[in-house]
Coordinates of C-alpha atoms and ligand atoms in Angstrom, one line a residue:
X745 CA 0.0 0.0 0.0
X746 CA 1.6 3.1 -1.1
X747 CA 0.0 6.5 -0.9
X748 CA 1.8 9.1 -2.8
X749 CA 1.9 12.4 -1.1
X750 CA 2.3 15.3 -3.4
X751 CA 3.5 18.6 -2.2
X752 CA 3.1 20.8 -5.3
X753 CA 0.9 23.5 -6.6
X754 CA -1.3 23.1 -9.5
X755 CA 1.3 24.5 -11.8
X756 CA 4.3 22.8 -10.3
X757 CA 4.5 19.3 -11.7
X758 CA 7.3 17.8 -10.0
X759 CA 6.5 16.2 -6.7
X760 CA 7.8 14.5 -3.5
X761 CA 6.3 11.4 -2.2
X762 CA 6.1 10.2 1.4
X763 CA 9.6 8.5 1.1
X764 CA 11.2 11.7 -0.1
X765 CA 11.5 10.5 -3.6
X766 CA 11.0 12.8 -6.4
X767 CA 8.3 11.7 -8.7
X768 CA 7.3 13.4 -11.9
X769 CA 3.6 13.9 -11.9
X770 CA 2.2 14.1 -15.4
X771 CA 0.3 17.1 -16.4
X772 CA -3.5 16.6 -15.9
X773 CA -4.0 17.1 -19.6
X774 CA -1.9 14.0 -20.3
X775 CA -4.3 11.5 -18.9
X776 CA -6.2 13.2 -16.1
X777 CA -9.2 15.5 -15.9
X778 CA -9.2 18.7 -13.9
X779 CA -12.1 18.9 -11.5
X780 CA -13.4 21.5 -9.2
X781 CA -13.6 21.3 -5.5
X782 CA -13.7 23.5 -2.4
X783 CA -10.0 22.3 -1.8
X784 CA -7.5 20.0 -3.6
X785 CA -6.2 17.1 -1.4
X786 CA -2.6 16.6 -0.5
X787 CA -2.8 12.7 -0.6
X788 CA -4.4 10.4 -3.1
X789 CA -4.8 6.7 -3.6
X790 CA -6.7 4.2 -5.8
X791 CA -9.0 1.7 -4.4
X792 CA -6.7 -0.8 -6.1
X793 CA -4.0 0.1 -3.6
X794 CA -6.3 -1.2 -0.9
X795 CA -7.1 -4.6 -2.7
X796 CA -9.9 -3.4 -4.7
X797 CA -11.4 -5.8 -7.2
X798 CA -13.6 -4.3 -9.9
X799 CA -15.4 -7.5 -11.1
X800 CA -18.8 -6.8 -9.9
X801 CA -18.8 -9.8 -7.6
X802 CA -16.0 -9.6 -5.1
X803 CA -16.7 -7.6 -2.0
X804 CA -14.7 -4.4 -1.6
X805 CA -16.1 -3.5 1.8
X806 CA -12.8 -3.9 3.4
X807 CA -11.0 -2.1 0.7
X808 CA -13.4 0.9 1.1
X809 CA -12.9 0.9 4.9
X810 CA -9.1 0.7 4.7
X811 CA -8.9 3.4 2.1
X812 CA -11.2 5.9 3.8
X813 CA -9.7 5.3 7.2
X814 CA -6.2 6.0 5.7
X815 CA -7.1 8.7 3.3
X816 CA -9.6 10.3 5.6
X817 CA -6.9 10.8 8.2
X818 CA -4.4 12.3 5.7
X819 CA -2.9 15.6 6.7
X820 CA -4.1 18.1 4.0
X821 CA -6.9 15.9 3.0
X822 CA -7.2 12.6 1.0
X823 CA -8.6 11.6 -2.2
X824 CA -9.8 8.1 -3.2
X825 CA -9.9 7.3 -6.9
X826 CA -12.2 4.6 -8.2
X827 CA -11.0 3.3 -11.7
X828 CA -13.2 1.7 -14.4
X829 CA -14.7 -1.4 -13.1
X830 CA -17.6 -2.5 -10.9
X831 CA -16.8 -2.3 -7.2
X832 CA -19.4 -4.2 -5.0
X833 CA -19.4 -2.9 -1.4
X834 CA -21.5 -2.8 1.7
X835 CA -22.4 0.7 3.1
X836 CA -19.4 2.9 4.0
X837 CA -18.9 6.3 5.7
X838 CA -17.1 9.3 4.3
X839 CA -14.7 11.6 6.1
X840 CA -13.7 15.2 6.3
X841 CA -11.5 16.9 3.8
X842 CA -12.1 13.9 1.6
X843 CA -12.8 13.4 -2.1
X844 CA -14.3 10.3 -3.7
X845 CA -13.4 10.5 -7.4
X846 CA -15.1 8.1 -9.8
X847 CA -13.2 7.7 -13.1
X848 CA -15.0 7.1 -16.5
X849 CA -16.8 3.7 -16.3
X850 CA -16.3 3.4 -12.6
X851 CA -19.2 1.9 -10.8
X852 CA -19.7 1.6 -7.0
X853 CA -22.3 -1.1 -6.5
X854 CA -24.3 -1.3 -3.3
X855 CA -24.3 -4.8 -1.9
X856 CA -27.9 -6.2 -2.1
X857 CA -27.8 -7.7 1.4
X858 CA -30.3 -6.4 3.9
X859 CA -28.2 -7.5 6.9
X860 CA -25.4 -5.2 5.8
X861 CA -27.6 -2.2 6.4
X862 CA -28.4 -2.1 10.2
X863 CA -31.6 -0.4 11.2
X864 CA -31.0 3.0 12.7
X865 CA -33.4 5.4 14.4
X866 CA -35.6 7.8 12.7
X867 CA -34.1 11.4 12.4
X868 CA -34.7 13.5 15.5
X869 CA -36.6 16.1 13.4
X870 CA -39.0 13.4 12.2
X871 CA -39.8 11.6 15.6
X872 CA -41.5 8.4 15.0
X873 CA -40.9 8.9 11.2
X874 CA -43.5 8.8 8.4
X875 CA -44.4 5.1 8.8
X876 CA -45.7 3.0 11.5
X877 CA -42.9 3.3 14.2
X878 CA -40.4 3.0 11.4
X879 CA -36.6 3.2 11.7
X880 CA -34.5 3.3 8.6
X881 CA -31.8 1.2 7.1
X882 CA -28.3 2.6 7.3
X883 CA -27.7 4.7 4.1
X884 CA -25.4 3.3 1.5
X885 CA -22.9 6.1 1.6
X886 CA -23.2 8.3 4.7
X887 CA -21.3 10.9 6.7
X888 CA -22.0 12.9 9.8
X889 CA -20.4 15.9 11.6
X890 CA -17.9 16.4 8.7
X891 CA -16.3 19.3 6.8
X892 CA -15.6 19.5 3.1
X893 CA -16.8 16.4 1.5
X894 CA -16.6 15.9 -2.2
X895 CA -18.0 13.2 -4.5
X896 CA -17.0 13.8 -8.2
X897 CA -15.2 12.4 -11.1
X898 CA -15.5 11.7 -14.8
X899 CA -19.2 10.6 -14.8
X900 CA -18.7 7.3 -13.0
X901 CA -21.8 5.7 -11.3
X902 CA -23.0 5.0 -7.8
X903 CA -25.7 2.4 -8.2
X904 CA -27.9 1.5 -5.3
X905 CA -29.2 -1.7 -6.8
X906 CA -32.6 -0.6 -5.7
X907 CA -34.7 -3.4 -7.3
X908 CA -33.5 -5.8 -4.6
X909 CA -35.3 -3.5 -2.0
X910 CA -38.4 -2.7 -4.1
X911 CA -39.0 -6.5 -4.5
X912 CA -38.9 -6.8 -0.7
X913 CA -40.9 -3.6 0.0
X914 CA -43.9 -5.1 1.5
X915 CA -42.0 -7.2 4.1
X916 CA -39.4 -4.5 5.1
X917 CA -39.4 -3.5 8.7
X918 CA -37.8 -0.1 8.2
X919 CA -37.5 2.6 5.4
X920 CA -35.4 1.5 2.4
X921 CA -31.8 3.0 2.6
X922 CA -31.0 6.3 1.0
X923 CA -28.0 6.2 -1.5
X924 CA -26.1 9.2 -0.1
X925 CA -27.0 10.8 3.1
X926 CA -24.8 13.4 4.7
X927 CA -25.6 14.9 8.0
X928 CA -24.6 17.9 10.1
X929 CA -21.9 18.7 7.5
X930 CA -20.5 22.0 6.1
X931 CA -19.1 22.1 2.6
X932 CA -20.5 19.3 0.4
X933 CA -19.9 19.1 -3.3
X934 CA -21.4 16.4 -5.6
X935 CA -20.6 16.9 -9.3
X936 CA -20.1 14.9 -12.4
X937 CA -21.3 11.6 -11.2
X938 CA -24.3 9.4 -12.0
X939 CA -26.5 8.3 -9.1
X940 CA -28.6 5.3 -10.1
X941 CA -31.2 3.0 -8.7
X942 CA -31.2 4.2 -5.2
X943 CA -33.4 2.2 -2.9
X944 CA -34.9 5.5 -1.7
X945 CA -33.6 9.1 -1.9
X946 CA -30.6 9.5 -4.1
X947 CA -28.9 12.5 -2.3
X948 CA -30.1 13.5 1.2
X949 CA -28.3 16.4 2.8
X950 CA -29.6 16.7 6.3
X951 CA -28.9 19.5 9.0
X952 CA -26.1 20.7 6.6
X953 CA -25.0 23.9 4.8
X954 CA -23.0 25.1 1.9
X955 CA -23.9 22.3 -0.5
X956 CA -23.4 22.3 -4.3
X957 CA -24.8 19.8 -6.6
X958 CA -23.7 20.5 -10.2
X959 CA -23.6 18.4 -13.4
X960 CA -25.0 15.1 -12.1
X961 CA -27.3 12.5 -13.6
X962 CA -29.8 10.8 -11.6
X963 CA -31.5 7.7 -13.1
X964 CA -34.1 5.6 -11.2
X965 CA -37.0 3.3 -11.9
X966 CA -39.8 5.7 -12.9
X967 CA -42.5 3.6 -11.2
X968 CA -40.9 3.3 -7.8
X969 CA -42.1 5.6 -5.0
X970 CA -39.7 7.4 -2.6
X971 CA -36.8 7.4 -5.1
X972 CA -36.7 11.1 -5.0
X973 CA -33.6 12.8 -6.6
X974 CA -32.2 15.4 -4.2
X975 CA -33.8 16.2 -0.8
X976 CA -32.3 19.1 1.0
X977 CA -33.7 18.4 4.5
X978 CA -33.2 21.1 7.2
X979 CA -30.2 22.3 5.1
X980 CA -29.3 25.8 4.1
X981 CA -27.4 27.7 1.4
X982 CA -27.5 25.1 -1.2
X983 CA -27.1 25.2 -5.0
X984 CA -28.4 22.5 -7.4
X985 CA -27.8 23.2 -11.0
X986 CA -27.1 21.6 -14.5
X987 CA -28.3 18.2 -13.8
X988 CA -30.7 15.6 -15.3
X989 CA -33.0 13.8 -13.1
X990 CA -35.4 11.0 -14.1
X991 CA -36.9 9.3 -11.0
X992 CA -40.0 7.6 -9.5
X993 CA -40.6 10.5 -7.2
X994 CA -39.8 14.2 -6.9
X995 CA -36.8 15.4 -8.8
X996 CA -36.0 17.9 -5.9
X997 CA -37.9 17.9 -2.7
X998 CA -37.5 20.3 0.1
X999 CA -38.2 19.1 3.6
X1000 CA -37.5 20.1 7.2
X1001 CA -38.9 17.6 9.7
X1002 CA -42.3 16.5 10.6
X1003 CA -45.0 17.7 13.0
X1004 CA -44.2 18.6 16.6
X1005 CA -40.9 16.9 16.5
X1006 CA -40.0 19.2 13.4
X1007 CA -41.2 22.3 15.0
X1008 CA -39.2 21.8 18.2
X1009 CA -36.2 20.8 16.3
X1010 CA -36.6 24.0 14.4
X1011 CA -34.0 23.6 11.6
X1012 CA -35.3 25.2 8.4
X1013 CA -34.4 24.5 4.8
X1014 CA -33.6 27.9 3.3
X1015 CA -31.4 29.8 0.9
X1016 CA -31.8 27.2 -1.9
X1017 CA -31.1 27.9 -5.6
X1018 CA -32.3 25.4 -8.2
X1019 CA -31.5 26.0 -11.9
X1020 CA -31.1 24.4 -15.2
X1021 CA -32.4 21.0 -14.3
X1022 CA -34.2 18.8 -16.6
X1023 CA -36.8 16.5 -14.8
X1024 CA -38.9 13.5 -15.6
X1025 CA -41.0 12.0 -12.9
X1026 CA -44.5 10.6 -14.2
X1027 CA -46.2 10.5 -10.8
X1028 CA -44.4 13.5 -9.1
X1029 CA -43.0 16.9 -9.5
X1030 CA -40.0 19.1 -10.5
X1031 CA -39.8 20.8 -7.1
X1032 CA -41.8 19.6 -4.3
X1033 CA -42.1 21.3 -0.8
X1034 CA -43.2 19.1 2.1
X1035 CA -45.1 17.3 3.1
X1036 CA -42.5 17.2 5.9
X1037 CA -41.8 21.1 6.3
X1038 CA -42.4 21.5 10.1
X1039 CA -39.0 23.2 10.6
X1040 CA -39.9 25.7 7.8
X1041 CA -38.9 26.1 4.2
X1042 CA -38.0 29.6 2.9
X1043 CA -36.0 31.6 0.4
X1044 CA -36.1 29.2 -2.5
X1045 CA -35.1 30.5 -6.0
X1046 CA -35.7 28.3 -8.9
X1047 CA -35.1 29.2 -12.6
X1048 CA -34.6 27.9 -16.1
X1049 CA -35.7 24.4 -15.3
X1050 CA -37.5 21.9 -17.7
X1051 CA -39.9 19.2 -16.7
X1052 CA -41.7 16.7 -19.0
X1053 CA -44.0 13.8 -18.6
X1054 CA -44.5 14.5 -15.0
X1055 CA -47.3 15.2 -12.7
X1056 CA -46.4 18.7 -11.6
X1057 CA -44.0 21.6 -12.0
X1058 CA -44.3 22.9 -8.5
X1059 CA -46.1 21.2 -5.7
X1060 CA -46.6 22.3 -2.0
X1061 CA -47.9 19.6 0.4
X1062 CA -48.8 20.0 4.0
X1063 CA -51.5 19.4 6.5
X1064 CA -53.0 21.1 9.5
X1065 CA -50.8 19.2 12.1
X1066 CA -47.5 20.0 10.4
X1067 CA -46.8 23.4 11.7
X1068 CA -43.9 25.4 10.4
X1069 CA -44.0 27.6 7.2
X1070 CA -43.3 27.7 3.5
X1071 CA -42.4 31.4 2.8
X1072 CA -40.7 33.4 0.0
X1073 CA -40.6 30.8 -2.7
X1074 CA -39.5 32.3 -6.1
X1075 CA -39.8 30.3 -9.2
X1076 CA -39.4 31.6 -12.8
X1077 CA -38.9 30.1 -16.2
X1078 CA -40.0 26.6 -16.1
X1079 CA -40.7 24.9 -19.3
X1080 CA -43.4 22.2 -18.8
X1081 CA -44.6 19.5 -21.3
X1082 CA -47.2 17.0 -20.6
X1083 CA -48.3 17.5 -17.1
X1084 CA -51.3 16.4 -15.0
X1085 CA -51.3 19.6 -12.8
X1086 CA -48.8 22.4 -13.7
X1087 CA -49.2 23.6 -10.1
X1088 CA -50.5 21.6 -7.2
X1089 CA -50.9 22.7 -3.6
X1090 CA -52.7 20.9 -0.8
X1091 CA -53.2 21.7 2.8
X1092 CA -54.8 18.3 3.5
X1093 CA -52.0 15.9 2.6
X1094 CA -52.7 12.8 4.7
X1095 CA -51.7 9.7 3.0
X1096 CA -49.0 8.9 5.4
X1097 CA -49.7 6.9 8.5
X1098 CA -48.6 9.4 11.1
X1099 CA -48.1 8.8 14.8
X1100 CA -46.3 12.0 15.7
X1101 CA -47.9 14.5 18.0
X1102 CA -49.2 17.4 15.8
X1103 CA -47.9 21.0 16.0
X1104 CA -49.7 23.5 18.1
X1105 CA -50.5 25.8 15.2
X1106 CA -51.2 24.9 11.6
X1107 CA -48.5 25.8 8.9
X1108 CA -48.2 29.2 7.4
X1109 CA -47.9 29.2 3.6
X1110 CA -47.2 32.6 2.2
X1111 CA -45.3 34.4 -0.5
X1112 CA -45.4 32.0 -3.4
X1113 CA -44.1 33.7 -6.5
X1114 CA -44.5 31.9 -9.8
X1115 CA -43.7 33.8 -13.1
X1116 CA -42.5 33.6 -16.8
X1117 CA -43.5 30.1 -17.5
X1118 CA -44.9 28.0 -20.4
X1119 CA -46.6 24.8 -20.3
X1120 CA -48.2 22.5 -22.8
X1121 CA -50.4 19.5 -22.9
X1122 CA -51.6 20.1 -19.4
X1123 CA -54.6 18.3 -17.9
X1124 CA -55.3 20.8 -15.0
X1125 CA -53.4 24.3 -14.8
X1126 CA -53.6 24.4 -11.1
X1127 CA -55.1 22.2 -8.3
X1128 CA -54.7 24.5 -5.4
X1129 CA -56.3 23.8 -2.0
X1130 CA -55.1 25.4 1.1
X1131 CA -56.2 24.7 4.8
X1132 CA -59.9 25.6 5.7
X1133 CA -59.6 28.7 8.0
X1134 CA -55.9 29.1 7.2
X1135 CA -55.7 29.9 3.5
X1136 CA -52.3 29.8 1.6
X1137 CA -51.7 33.5 1.3
X1138 CA -49.6 35.8 -1.0
X1139 CA -49.6 33.6 -4.1
X1140 CA -48.5 35.7 -7.1
X1141 CA -48.5 34.4 -10.6
X1142 CA -47.4 36.4 -13.7
X1143 CA -46.7 35.9 -17.3
X1144 CA -47.8 32.3 -17.3
X1145 CA -49.2 30.6 -20.5
X1146 CA -50.6 27.1 -20.1
X1147 CA -51.8 25.1 -23.1
X1148 CA -54.4 22.6 -22.1
X1149 CA -54.5 19.1 -23.3
X1150 CA -57.3 18.1 -25.6
X1151 CA -60.1 16.6 -23.5
X1152 CA -63.4 15.3 -24.6
X1153 CA -66.3 17.7 -23.5
X1154 CA -67.2 18.7 -21.0
X1155 CA -63.7 19.9 -20.5
X1156 CA -62.6 19.8 -16.7
X1157 CA -61.9 23.2 -15.2
X1158 CA -58.4 24.5 -15.8
X1159 CA -58.0 25.8 -12.3
X1160 CA -59.6 24.3 -9.1
X1161 CA -58.8 26.7 -6.1
X1162 CA -60.0 26.7 -2.5
X1163 CA -58.6 28.3 0.6
X1164 CA -55.9 30.1 -1.3
X1165 CA -55.5 34.0 -1.7
X1166 CA -53.3 36.1 -4.0
X1167 CA -52.9 38.0 -7.1
X1168 CA -52.1 37.5 -10.7
X1169 CA -51.2 39.2 -14.0
X1170 CA -51.3 37.9 -17.6
X1171 CA -52.1 34.2 -16.8
X1172 CA -53.7 32.0 -19.6
X1173 CA -56.1 30.2 -19.3
X1174 CA -57.9 32.7 -17.0
X1175 CA -57.1 32.0 -13.4
X1176 CA -59.5 31.0 -10.6
X1177 CA -61.4 33.8 -8.6
X1178 CA -59.3 33.6 -5.4
X1179 CA -56.2 34.6 -7.4
X1180 CA -57.8 36.9 -10.0
X1181 CA -57.1 40.2 -8.3
X1182 CA -54.7 42.3 -10.4
X1183 CA -51.3 41.9 -9.2
X1184 CA -47.9 43.5 -10.3
X1185 CA -47.0 42.8 -14.0
X1186 CA -44.2 40.8 -12.6
X1187 CA -44.0 38.8 -9.3
X1188 CA -40.9 39.1 -7.1
X1189 CA -37.6 37.4 -7.7
X1190 CA -34.6 38.2 -5.7
X1191 CA -31.8 40.2 -7.4
X1192 CA -29.2 39.4 -4.8
X1193 CA -27.1 36.2 -4.9
X1194 CA -27.0 33.4 -2.1
X1195 CA -23.6 33.1 -0.5
X1196 CA -23.2 29.5 -2.1
X1197 CA -23.6 31.1 -5.6
X1198 CA -20.4 33.1 -5.0
X1199 CA -18.2 30.4 -3.7
X1200 CA -15.0 30.1 -5.9
X1201 CA -13.9 26.4 -6.2
X1202 CA -10.3 25.5 -6.9
X1203 CA -9.2 23.6 -9.9
X1204 CA -7.7 20.3 -9.0
X1205 CA -6.0 17.9 -11.3
X1206 CA -6.3 14.2 -11.0
X1207 CA -4.1 11.6 -12.7
X1208 CA -5.7 8.6 -14.3
X1209 CA -4.2 5.3 -12.9
X1210 CA -1.3 4.1 -15.1
X1211 CA -2.2 0.5 -14.5
X1212 CA -5.1 -1.4 -12.9
X1213 CA -3.2 -2.2 -9.7
X1214 CA -0.4 -1.0 -7.5
X1215 CA 0.3 2.4 -6.5
X1216 CA -1.4 4.6 -9.0
X1217 CA -2.8 8.1 -9.0
X1218 CA -0.6 10.9 -7.9
X1219 CA -2.4 14.1 -8.4
X1220 CA -0.9 17.4 -7.5
X1221 CA -2.8 19.4 -5.1
X1222 CA -2.7 22.4 -3.0
X1223 CA -2.9 22.5 0.7
X1224 CA -6.4 23.1 1.9
X1225 CA -7.4 26.6 2.5
X1226 CA -10.2 27.5 4.8
X1227 CA -13.6 27.3 3.0
X1228 CA -15.7 30.3 2.6
Ligands
NAG927 C1 -23.3 10.3 -17.5 O1 -23.7 9.0 -17.6 C2 -25.1 8.8 -17.7 C3 -25.4 7.3 -17.6 O2 -24.6 6.4 -18.3 C4 -25.5 9.3 -18.9 O3 -27.0 9.1 -19.2 C5 -25.2 10.8 -19.0 O4 -25.5 11.4 -20.3 C6 -23.7 11.0 -18.8 N1 -23.4 12.4 -18.7 C7 -22.5 13.0 -19.2 C8 -22.2 14.5 -19.0 O5 -21.7 12.4 -20.0
NAG928 C1 -39.3 -1.0 -11.9 O1 -39.9 -1.4 -10.8 C2 -41.0 -2.3 -11.0 C3 -41.5 -2.7 -9.6 O2 -40.6 -3.2 -8.8 C4 -40.5 -3.5 -11.8 O3 -41.6 -4.4 -11.9 C5 -39.9 -3.1 -13.1 O4 -39.4 -4.2 -13.8 C6 -38.9 -2.1 -12.9 N1 -38.4 -1.5 -14.2 C7 -37.2 -1.5 -14.6 C8 -36.9 -0.7 -16.0 O5 -36.2 -1.8 -13.9
NAG929 C1 -50.3 14.8 -24.0 O1 -50.4 14.1 -22.7 C2 -51.0 12.8 -22.7 C3 -51.1 12.4 -21.3 O2 -51.9 13.3 -20.5 C4 -50.1 11.9 -23.5 O3 -50.6 10.7 -23.6 C5 -49.9 12.5 -24.9 O4 -49.0 11.7 -25.6 C6 -49.4 14.0 -24.9 N1 -49.4 14.5 -26.3 C7 -48.3 15.1 -26.7 C8 -48.5 15.7 -28.1 O5 -47.3 15.2 -26.1
NAG930 C1 -42.8 36.0 -20.1 O1 -42.2 34.6 -20.0 C2 -41.3 34.2 -21.1 C3 -40.9 32.8 -20.6 O2 -42.0 32.0 -20.5 C4 -40.1 35.1 -21.2 O3 -39.5 34.7 -22.4 C5 -40.7 36.5 -21.4 O4 -39.6 37.4 -21.5 C6 -41.6 37.0 -20.3 N1 -42.2 38.2 -20.6 C7 -42.0 39.3 -19.7 C8 -42.7 40.5 -20.1 O5 -41.2 39.2 -18.8
NAG931 C1 -61.1 20.4 -6.7 O1 -60.3 20.3 -5.4 C2 -60.9 19.7 -4.3 C3 -60.0 19.7 -3.1 O2 -59.5 20.9 -3.0 C4 -61.2 18.2 -4.7 O3 -62.0 17.6 -3.6 C5 -62.2 18.2 -6.0 O4 -62.3 16.9 -6.3 C6 -61.5 19.1 -7.1 N1 -62.3 19.0 -8.3 C7 -62.1 18.7 -9.5 C8 -63.0 18.8 -10.6 O5 -60.8 18.2 -9.7

């Protein structure tokens, strides 16, 4: 096992390894790909250095554990490179100042063995969880209380082998595992990877901040529930952009705990930017808020997204016992094609068996701004129902053109609104009476930037392994600098 430590700057290509030898690191362009990260790492190793076998059958659980134990403790940070091949492994945990780099055609395969995913408690903001006394299986890739975690590469794949779990769903005693769940962590970057076939959520940052998701692909079975793409959960200052998501449930879902547990835990999801996504989710939506939103969801800015063959563009779900709030939601420029409801809101969402104590006060939903959108082949423009006696307030819609699907007469109403209030301007077809009051020509959209949108990443070179085994990658890296 030979980890090469490289003390060199990005431009300085000669390097010194742990044994004091001088190695000549190849320029990144001669067999590596530059990638962006919060910080480059001082040490790097390939899974092959730790006994990795990429045949899709041999277990690499020990190799991953050894590699992350070693590289995760490396001064100046460590980077684990996964070369082309299929690396089967049981769940593993990430480390601080750590980069998992998947080369082209690298696949990390989640072992389909229930016993390898011990059941853990529901999250504290969820209390009993959204099932009958349910715990949850350990996530496949997880991390907790970390700083600066990066998963990137040249579009390698992390495959959760979800079908194994879907087939057993009726008999499972806990929630199916999430593919990647990172908790209580600052500075997370996930880019240029494919996340496939998660048993449940694909990427679930919880109680975290400063998160970037950029240029990823998420591919899941379109008929399986709860295989949501990206779920910021009680997470702040997060940017999600330039990605393609096709999944069985929401492409992006914003959550923050459930009922009285979520209200008391009081960790909102806020400062979230979502842009340039393409989403396909036949029974769900591009962006969903709730139904678990008891810690609050606010300051969401979504623009330039495309959603096709899906149930909804924007969906807000809650119920009278949830508490919390959904405030200052700004969405513009969604292109929608073939939707059941372009917009869906409900204050009576109750399809989950729920054993939590309810919040003391009903949720407050206000300041929902939707503008500059086109949609075609839509069955219902808006199914918008708030809570009786507690309407969803301050809904603003402007410059929205929805082309309805051809339906045999009598055509269903384009809008179906109750317990909602707000204003509108230039909306086609003509909007429902509760939102018909004349509003500003354009609804609000923030002009400032979120802190995460101004973070400058470093360019880090990575070298492709010279051979399939033995000491391999020797990237040049800069010593970590404090993140913003
Ligand atoms: C990454 O791989 C996925 C799955 O093979 C593919 O659908 C996607 O187009 C690839 N993305 C890029 C940027 O090459
Ligand atoms: C999707 O999941 C369903 C239900 O488990 C299964 O019947 C179907 O074969 C899966 N589709 C694909 C493409 O794997
Ligand atoms: C319109 O939507 C329906 C489903 O509601 C779908 O079957 C049909 O193919 C779509 N038409 C076009 C032209 O996309
Ligand atoms: C209305 O929205 C469309 C996008 O759907 C956009 O191209 C256009 O500029 C908007 N019009 C105004 C007046 O903002
Ligand atoms: C209108 O919405 C209410 C709930 O808000 C629902 O019960 C009703 O079925 C809807 N009507 C139509 C025609 O979809």
